[in-house]
PDB file of C-alpha atoms in Angstrom:
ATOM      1  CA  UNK A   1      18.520 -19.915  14.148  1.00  0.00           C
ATOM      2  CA  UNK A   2      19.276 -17.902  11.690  1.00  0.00           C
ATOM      3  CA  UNK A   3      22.246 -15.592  10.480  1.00  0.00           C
ATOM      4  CA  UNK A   4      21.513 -11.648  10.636  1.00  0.00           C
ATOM      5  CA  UNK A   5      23.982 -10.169   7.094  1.00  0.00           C
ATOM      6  CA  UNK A   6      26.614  -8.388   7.757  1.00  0.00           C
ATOM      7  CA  UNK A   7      25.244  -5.258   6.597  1.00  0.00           C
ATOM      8  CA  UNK A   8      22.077  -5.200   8.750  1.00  0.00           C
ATOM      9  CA  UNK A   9      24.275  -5.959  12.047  1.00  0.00           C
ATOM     10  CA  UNK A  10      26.312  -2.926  10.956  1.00  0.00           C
ATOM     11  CA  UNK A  11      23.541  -0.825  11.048  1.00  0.00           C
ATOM     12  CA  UNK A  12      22.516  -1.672  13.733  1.00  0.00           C
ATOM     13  CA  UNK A  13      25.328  -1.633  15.540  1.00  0.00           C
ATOM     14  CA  UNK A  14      25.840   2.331  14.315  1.00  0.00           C
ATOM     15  CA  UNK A  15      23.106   3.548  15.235  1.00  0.00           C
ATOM     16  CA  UNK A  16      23.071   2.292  18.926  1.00  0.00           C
ATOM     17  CA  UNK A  17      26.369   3.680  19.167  1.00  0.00           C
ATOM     18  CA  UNK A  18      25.094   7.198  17.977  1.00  0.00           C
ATOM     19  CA  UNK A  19      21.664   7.141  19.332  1.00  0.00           C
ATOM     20  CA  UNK A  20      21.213   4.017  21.872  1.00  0.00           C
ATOM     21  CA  UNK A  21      18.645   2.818  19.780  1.00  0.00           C
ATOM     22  CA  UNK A  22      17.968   1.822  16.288  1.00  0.00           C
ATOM     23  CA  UNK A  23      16.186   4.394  14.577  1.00  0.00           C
ATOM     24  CA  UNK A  24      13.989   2.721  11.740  1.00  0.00           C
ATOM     25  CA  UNK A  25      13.279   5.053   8.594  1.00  0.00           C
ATOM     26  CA  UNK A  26      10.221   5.456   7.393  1.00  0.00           C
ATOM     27  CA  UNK A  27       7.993   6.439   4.085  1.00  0.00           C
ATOM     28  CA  UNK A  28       4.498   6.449   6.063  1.00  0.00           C
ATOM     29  CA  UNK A  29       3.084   4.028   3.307  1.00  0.00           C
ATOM     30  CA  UNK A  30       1.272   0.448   3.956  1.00  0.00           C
ATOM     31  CA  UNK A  31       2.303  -1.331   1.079  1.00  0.00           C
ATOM     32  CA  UNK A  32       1.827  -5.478  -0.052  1.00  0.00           C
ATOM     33  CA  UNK A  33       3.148  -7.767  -2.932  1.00  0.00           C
ATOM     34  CA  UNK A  34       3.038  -7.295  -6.355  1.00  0.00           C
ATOM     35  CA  UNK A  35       1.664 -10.721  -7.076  1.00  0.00           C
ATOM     36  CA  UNK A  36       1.154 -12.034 -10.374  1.00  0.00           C
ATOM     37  CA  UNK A  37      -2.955 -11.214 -10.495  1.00  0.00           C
ATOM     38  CA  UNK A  38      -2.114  -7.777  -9.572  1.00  0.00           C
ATOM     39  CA  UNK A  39       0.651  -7.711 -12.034  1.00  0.00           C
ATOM     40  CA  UNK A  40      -1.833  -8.172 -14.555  1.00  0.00           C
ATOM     41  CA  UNK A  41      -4.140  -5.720 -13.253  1.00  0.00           C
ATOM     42  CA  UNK A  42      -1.351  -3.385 -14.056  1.00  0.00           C
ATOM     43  CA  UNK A  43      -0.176  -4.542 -17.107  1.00  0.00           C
ATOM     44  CA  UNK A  44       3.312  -5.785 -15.921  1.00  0.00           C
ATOM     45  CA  UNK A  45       4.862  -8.506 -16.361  1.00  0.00           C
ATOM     46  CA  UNK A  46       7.115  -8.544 -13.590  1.00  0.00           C
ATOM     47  CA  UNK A  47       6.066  -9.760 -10.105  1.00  0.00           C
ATOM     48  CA  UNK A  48       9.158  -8.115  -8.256  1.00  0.00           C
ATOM     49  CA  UNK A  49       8.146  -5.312  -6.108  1.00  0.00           C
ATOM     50  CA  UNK A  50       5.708  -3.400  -3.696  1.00  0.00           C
ATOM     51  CA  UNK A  51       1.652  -2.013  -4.307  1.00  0.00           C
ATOM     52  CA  UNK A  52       1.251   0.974  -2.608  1.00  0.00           C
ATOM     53  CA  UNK A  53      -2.301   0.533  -0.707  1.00  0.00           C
ATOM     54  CA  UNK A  54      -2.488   3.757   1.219  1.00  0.00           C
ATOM     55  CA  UNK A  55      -0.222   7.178   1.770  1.00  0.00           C
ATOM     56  CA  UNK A  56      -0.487   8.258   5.492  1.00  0.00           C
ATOM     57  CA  UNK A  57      -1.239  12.257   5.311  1.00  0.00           C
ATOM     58  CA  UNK A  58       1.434  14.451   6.266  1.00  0.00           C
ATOM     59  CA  UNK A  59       3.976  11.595   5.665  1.00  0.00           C
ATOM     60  CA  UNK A  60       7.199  12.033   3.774  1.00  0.00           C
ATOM     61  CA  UNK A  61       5.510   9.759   0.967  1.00  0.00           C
ATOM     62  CA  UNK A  62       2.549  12.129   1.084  1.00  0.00           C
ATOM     63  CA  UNK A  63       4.868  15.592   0.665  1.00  0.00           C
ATOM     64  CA  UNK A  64       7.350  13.538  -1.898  1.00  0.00           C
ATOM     65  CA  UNK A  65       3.771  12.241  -3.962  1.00  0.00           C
ATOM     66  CA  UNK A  66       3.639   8.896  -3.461  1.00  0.00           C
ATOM     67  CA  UNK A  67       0.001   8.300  -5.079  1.00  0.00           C
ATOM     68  CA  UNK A  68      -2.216   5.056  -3.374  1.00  0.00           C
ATOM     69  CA  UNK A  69      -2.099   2.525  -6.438  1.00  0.00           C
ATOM     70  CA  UNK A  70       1.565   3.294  -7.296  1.00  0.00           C
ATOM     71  CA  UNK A  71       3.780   0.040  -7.790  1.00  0.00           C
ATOM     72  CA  UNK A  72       7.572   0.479  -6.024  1.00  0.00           C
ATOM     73  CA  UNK A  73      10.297  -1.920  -8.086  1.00  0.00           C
ATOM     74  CA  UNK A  74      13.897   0.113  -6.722  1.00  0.00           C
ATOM     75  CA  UNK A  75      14.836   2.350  -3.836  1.00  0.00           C
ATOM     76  CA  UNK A  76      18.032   4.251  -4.557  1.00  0.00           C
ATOM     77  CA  UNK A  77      18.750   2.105  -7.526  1.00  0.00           C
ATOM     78  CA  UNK A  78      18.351  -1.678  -5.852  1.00  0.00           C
ATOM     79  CA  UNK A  79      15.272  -3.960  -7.012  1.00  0.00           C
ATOM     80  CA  UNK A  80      12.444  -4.534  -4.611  1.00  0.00           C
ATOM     81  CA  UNK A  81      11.405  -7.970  -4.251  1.00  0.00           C
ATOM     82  CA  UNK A  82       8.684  -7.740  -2.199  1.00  0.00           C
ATOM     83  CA  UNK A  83       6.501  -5.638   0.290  1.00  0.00           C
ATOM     84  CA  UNK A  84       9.013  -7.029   3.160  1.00  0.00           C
ATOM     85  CA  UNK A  85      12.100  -5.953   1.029  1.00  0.00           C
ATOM     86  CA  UNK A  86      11.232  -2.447   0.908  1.00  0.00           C
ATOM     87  CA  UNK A  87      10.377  -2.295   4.185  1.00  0.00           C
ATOM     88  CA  UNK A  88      13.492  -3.930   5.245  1.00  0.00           C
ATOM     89  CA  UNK A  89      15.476  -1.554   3.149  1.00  0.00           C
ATOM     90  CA  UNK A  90      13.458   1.489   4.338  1.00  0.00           C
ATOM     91  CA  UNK A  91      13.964   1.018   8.197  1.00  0.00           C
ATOM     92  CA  UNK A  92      17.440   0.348   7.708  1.00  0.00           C
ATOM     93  CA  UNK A  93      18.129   3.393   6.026  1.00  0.00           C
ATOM     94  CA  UNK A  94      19.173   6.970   8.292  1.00  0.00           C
ATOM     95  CA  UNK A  95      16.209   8.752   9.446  1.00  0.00           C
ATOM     96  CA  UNK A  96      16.722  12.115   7.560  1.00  0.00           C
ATOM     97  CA  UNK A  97      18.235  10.686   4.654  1.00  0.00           C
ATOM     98  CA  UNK A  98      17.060  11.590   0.961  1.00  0.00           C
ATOM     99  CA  UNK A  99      16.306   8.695  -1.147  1.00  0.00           C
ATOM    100  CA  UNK A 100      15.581   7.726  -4.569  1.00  0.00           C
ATOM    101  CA  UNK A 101      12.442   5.703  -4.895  1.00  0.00           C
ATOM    102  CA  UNK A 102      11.712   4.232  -8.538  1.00  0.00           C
ATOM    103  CA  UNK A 103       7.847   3.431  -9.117  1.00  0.00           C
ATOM    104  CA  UNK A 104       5.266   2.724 -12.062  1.00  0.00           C
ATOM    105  CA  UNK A 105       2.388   4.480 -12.433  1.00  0.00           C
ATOM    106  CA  UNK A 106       0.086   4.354 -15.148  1.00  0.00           C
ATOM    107  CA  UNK A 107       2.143   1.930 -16.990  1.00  0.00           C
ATOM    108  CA  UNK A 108       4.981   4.599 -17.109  1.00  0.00           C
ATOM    109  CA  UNK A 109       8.217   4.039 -14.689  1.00  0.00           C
ATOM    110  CA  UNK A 110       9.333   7.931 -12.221  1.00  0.00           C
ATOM    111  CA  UNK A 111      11.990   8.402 -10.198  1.00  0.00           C
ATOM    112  CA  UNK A 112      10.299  10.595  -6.771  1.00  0.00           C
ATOM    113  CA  UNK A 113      12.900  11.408  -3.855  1.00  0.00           C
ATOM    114  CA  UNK A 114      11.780  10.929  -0.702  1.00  0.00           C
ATOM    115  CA  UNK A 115      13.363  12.461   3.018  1.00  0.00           C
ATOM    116  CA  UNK A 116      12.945   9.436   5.467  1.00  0.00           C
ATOM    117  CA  UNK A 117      11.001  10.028   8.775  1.00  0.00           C
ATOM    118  CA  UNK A 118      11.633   8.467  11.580  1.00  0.00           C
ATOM    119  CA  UNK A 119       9.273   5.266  12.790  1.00  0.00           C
ATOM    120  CA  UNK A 120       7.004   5.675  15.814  1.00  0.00           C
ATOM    121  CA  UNK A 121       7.734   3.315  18.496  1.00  0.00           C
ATOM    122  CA  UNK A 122       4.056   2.568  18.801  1.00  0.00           C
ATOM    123  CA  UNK A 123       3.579   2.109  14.933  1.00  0.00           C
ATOM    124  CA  UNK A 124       2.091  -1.475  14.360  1.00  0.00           C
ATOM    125  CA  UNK A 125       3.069  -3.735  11.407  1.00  0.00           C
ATOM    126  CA  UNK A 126       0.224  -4.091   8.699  1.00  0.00           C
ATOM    127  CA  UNK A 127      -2.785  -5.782   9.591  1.00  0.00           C
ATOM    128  CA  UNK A 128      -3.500  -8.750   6.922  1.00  0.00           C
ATOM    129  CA  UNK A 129      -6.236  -8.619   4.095  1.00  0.00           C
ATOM    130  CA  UNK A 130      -9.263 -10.936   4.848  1.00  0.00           C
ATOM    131  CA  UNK A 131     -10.475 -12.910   1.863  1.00  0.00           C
ATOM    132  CA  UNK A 132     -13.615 -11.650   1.660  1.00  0.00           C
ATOM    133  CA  UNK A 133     -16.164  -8.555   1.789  1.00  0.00           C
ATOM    134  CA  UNK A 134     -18.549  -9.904   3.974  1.00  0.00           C
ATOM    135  CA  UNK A 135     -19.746  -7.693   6.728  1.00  0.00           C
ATOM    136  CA  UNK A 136     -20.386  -4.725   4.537  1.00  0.00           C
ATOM    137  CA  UNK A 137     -23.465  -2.981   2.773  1.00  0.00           C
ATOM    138  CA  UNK A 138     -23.064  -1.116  -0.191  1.00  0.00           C
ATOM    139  CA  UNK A 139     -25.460   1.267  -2.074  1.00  0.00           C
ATOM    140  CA  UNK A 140     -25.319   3.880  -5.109  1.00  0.00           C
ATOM    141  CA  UNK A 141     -24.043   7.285  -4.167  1.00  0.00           C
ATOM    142  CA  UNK A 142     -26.274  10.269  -4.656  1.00  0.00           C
ATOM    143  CA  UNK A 143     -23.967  12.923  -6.784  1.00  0.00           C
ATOM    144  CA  UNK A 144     -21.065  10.456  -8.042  1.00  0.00           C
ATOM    145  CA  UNK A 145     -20.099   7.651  -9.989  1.00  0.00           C
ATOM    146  CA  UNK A 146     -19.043   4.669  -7.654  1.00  0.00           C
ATOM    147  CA  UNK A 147     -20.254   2.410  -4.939  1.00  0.00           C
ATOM    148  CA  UNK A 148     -21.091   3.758  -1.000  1.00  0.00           C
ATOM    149  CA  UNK A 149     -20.126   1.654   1.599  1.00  0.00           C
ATOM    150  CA  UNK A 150     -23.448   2.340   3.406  1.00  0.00           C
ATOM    151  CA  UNK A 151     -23.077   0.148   6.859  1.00  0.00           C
ATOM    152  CA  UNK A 152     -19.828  -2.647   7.900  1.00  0.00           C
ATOM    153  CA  UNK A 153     -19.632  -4.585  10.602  1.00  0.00           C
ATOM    154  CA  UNK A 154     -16.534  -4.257  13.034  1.00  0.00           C
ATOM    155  CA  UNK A 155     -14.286  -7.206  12.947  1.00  0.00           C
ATOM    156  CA  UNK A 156     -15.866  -8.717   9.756  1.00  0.00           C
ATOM    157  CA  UNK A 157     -13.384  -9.694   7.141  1.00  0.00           C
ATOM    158  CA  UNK A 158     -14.636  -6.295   5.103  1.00  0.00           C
ATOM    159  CA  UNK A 159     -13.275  -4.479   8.252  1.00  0.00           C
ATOM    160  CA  UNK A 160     -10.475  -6.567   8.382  1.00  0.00           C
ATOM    161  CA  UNK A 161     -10.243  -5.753   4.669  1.00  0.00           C
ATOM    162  CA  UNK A 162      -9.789  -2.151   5.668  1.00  0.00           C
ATOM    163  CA  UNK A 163     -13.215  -0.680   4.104  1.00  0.00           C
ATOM    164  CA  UNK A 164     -15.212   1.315   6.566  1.00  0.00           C
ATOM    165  CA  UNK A 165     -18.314   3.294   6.162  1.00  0.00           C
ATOM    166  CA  UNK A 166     -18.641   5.896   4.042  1.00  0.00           C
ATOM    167  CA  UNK A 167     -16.226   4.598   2.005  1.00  0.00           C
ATOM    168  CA  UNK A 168     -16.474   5.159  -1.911  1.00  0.00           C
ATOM    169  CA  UNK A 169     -15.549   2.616  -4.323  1.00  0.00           C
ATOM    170  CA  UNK A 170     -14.543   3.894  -7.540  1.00  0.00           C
ATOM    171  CA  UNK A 171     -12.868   1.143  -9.639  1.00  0.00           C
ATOM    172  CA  UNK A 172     -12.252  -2.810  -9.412  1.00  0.00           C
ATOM    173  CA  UNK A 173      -8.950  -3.778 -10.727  1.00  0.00           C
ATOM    174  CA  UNK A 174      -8.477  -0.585 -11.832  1.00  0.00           C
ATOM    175  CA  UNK A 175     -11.850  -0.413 -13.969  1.00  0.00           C
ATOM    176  CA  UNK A 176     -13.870   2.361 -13.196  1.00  0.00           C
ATOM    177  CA  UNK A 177     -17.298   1.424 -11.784  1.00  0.00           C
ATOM    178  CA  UNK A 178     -20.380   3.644 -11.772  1.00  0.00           C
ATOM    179  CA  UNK A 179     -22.704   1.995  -9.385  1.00  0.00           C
ATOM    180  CA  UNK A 180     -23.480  -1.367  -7.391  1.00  0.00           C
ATOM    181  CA  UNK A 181     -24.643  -3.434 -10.785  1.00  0.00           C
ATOM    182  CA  UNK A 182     -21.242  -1.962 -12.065  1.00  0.00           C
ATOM    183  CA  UNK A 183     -19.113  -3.046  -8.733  1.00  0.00           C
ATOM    184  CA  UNK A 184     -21.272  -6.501  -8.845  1.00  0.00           C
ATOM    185  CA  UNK A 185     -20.366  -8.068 -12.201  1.00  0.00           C
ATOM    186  CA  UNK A 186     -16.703  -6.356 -12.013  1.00  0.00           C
ATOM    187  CA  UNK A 187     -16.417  -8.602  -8.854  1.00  0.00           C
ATOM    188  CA  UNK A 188     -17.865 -11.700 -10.607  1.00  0.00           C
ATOM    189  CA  UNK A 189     -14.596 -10.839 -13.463  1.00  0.00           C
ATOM    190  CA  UNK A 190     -12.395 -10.174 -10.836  1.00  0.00           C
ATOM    191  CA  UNK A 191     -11.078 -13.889 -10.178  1.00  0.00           C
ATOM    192  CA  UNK A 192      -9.632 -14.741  -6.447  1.00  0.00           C
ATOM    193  CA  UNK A 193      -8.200 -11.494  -5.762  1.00  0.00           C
ATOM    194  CA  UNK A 194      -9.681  -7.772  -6.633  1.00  0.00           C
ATOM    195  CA  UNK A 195      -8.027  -4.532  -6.348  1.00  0.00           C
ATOM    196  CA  UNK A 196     -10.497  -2.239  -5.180  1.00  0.00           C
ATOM    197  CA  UNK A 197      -9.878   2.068  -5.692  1.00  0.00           C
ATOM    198  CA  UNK A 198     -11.275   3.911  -2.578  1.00  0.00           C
ATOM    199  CA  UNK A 199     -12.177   7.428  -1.708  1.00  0.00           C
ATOM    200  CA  UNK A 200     -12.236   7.705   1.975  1.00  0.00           C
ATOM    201  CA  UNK A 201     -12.706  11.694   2.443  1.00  0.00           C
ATOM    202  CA  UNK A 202     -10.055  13.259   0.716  1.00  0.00           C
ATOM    203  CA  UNK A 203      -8.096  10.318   0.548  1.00  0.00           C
ATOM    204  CA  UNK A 204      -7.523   7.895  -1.806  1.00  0.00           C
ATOM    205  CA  UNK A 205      -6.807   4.053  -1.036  1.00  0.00           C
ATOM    206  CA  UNK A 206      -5.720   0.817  -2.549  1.00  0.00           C
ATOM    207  CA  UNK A 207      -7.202  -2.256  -0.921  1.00  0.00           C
ATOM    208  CA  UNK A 208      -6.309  -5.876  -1.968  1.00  0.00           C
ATOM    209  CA  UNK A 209      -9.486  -8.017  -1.114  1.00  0.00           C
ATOM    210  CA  UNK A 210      -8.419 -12.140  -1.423  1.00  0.00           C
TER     211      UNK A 210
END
């Protein structure tokens, strides 16, 4: 077994006594590790901390401005050492609480406050990245720079992967990409992992392909 800290049983332990169940706070962002590859796709040299991949709509990260691509290394002043960290921290927090959460984008470290929500009890954990893009088509969009996902097979590690059709891909490790030939030899540079910029309607996402 293991031993649950103090702190966490505490928590726990107030908020079934208050609400007769533990209410987990929540961001409404899917997040993974900053590894070192993506570290150097940002320019960091720190691996402590979370990539933001994708910022539900309507979510208190999405009113506060969490942006897909932004890197999260504190929440109310404590280091985040990993994806798991921050959400540990996050749905231990009070739902309805304001906190501080301390991110780098563009190279350039911002303080955003964010009003936790509360978790849905149906919400499912984050589905793992698939190592590969197989499964999907891509072709040259008609009136922008980037690279259509044209047709993907459900269940293929590209759906696994998160990409689904329609999907435009606008940069590869952060490198902007203006058509397939473009999004081709980027991926031959990319190494074992890529970090792939997506416009999905008027969203934008950041997928981790390994």
């Amino acid at each position: 077994g293991f031993a649950v800290p103090t702190s966490i049983a505490s928590v726990v332990k107030d908020q079934l006594i208050e609400f007769g169940e533990v209410r987990r706070g929540r961001i409404g962002i899917q997040i993974v590790d900053l590894d070192p590859q993506l570290a150097a796709t940002f320019n960091m040299k720190e691996t402590d901390g979370a990539v933001v991949q994708r910022v539900e709509k309507g979510s208190p990260g999405d009113d506060a401005g969490i942006k897909a691509g932004d890197v999260v290394v504190s929440l109310d002043g404590t280091p985040i050492k990993s994806a798991a960290d921050l959400r540990n921290k996050v749905g231990l927090t009070q739902v309805g609480k304001s906190v501080t959460v301390t991110l780098v984008r563009d190279g350039k470290k911002q303080d955003i406050k964010v009003k936790l929500g509360k978790t849905p009890k149906q919400e499912l954990s984050q589905i793992d990245e698939r190592p590969s893009l197989e499964g999907a088509a891509f072709g040259n969009t008609d009136d922008e720079d980037g690279v259509l996902v044209e047709k993907i097979e459900r269940g293929s590690p590209a759906w696994q992967a998160q990409l689904r059709e329609g999907d435009v891909i606008t940069a590869v490790n952060r490198k902007p990409v203006k058509d397939v030939d473009d999004f081709e030899d980027a991926l031959k540079d990319g190494g074992r992992q890529v970090a792939l910029s997506v416009k999905r309607d008027d969203e934008n996402l950041f997928l981790i392909i390994r």
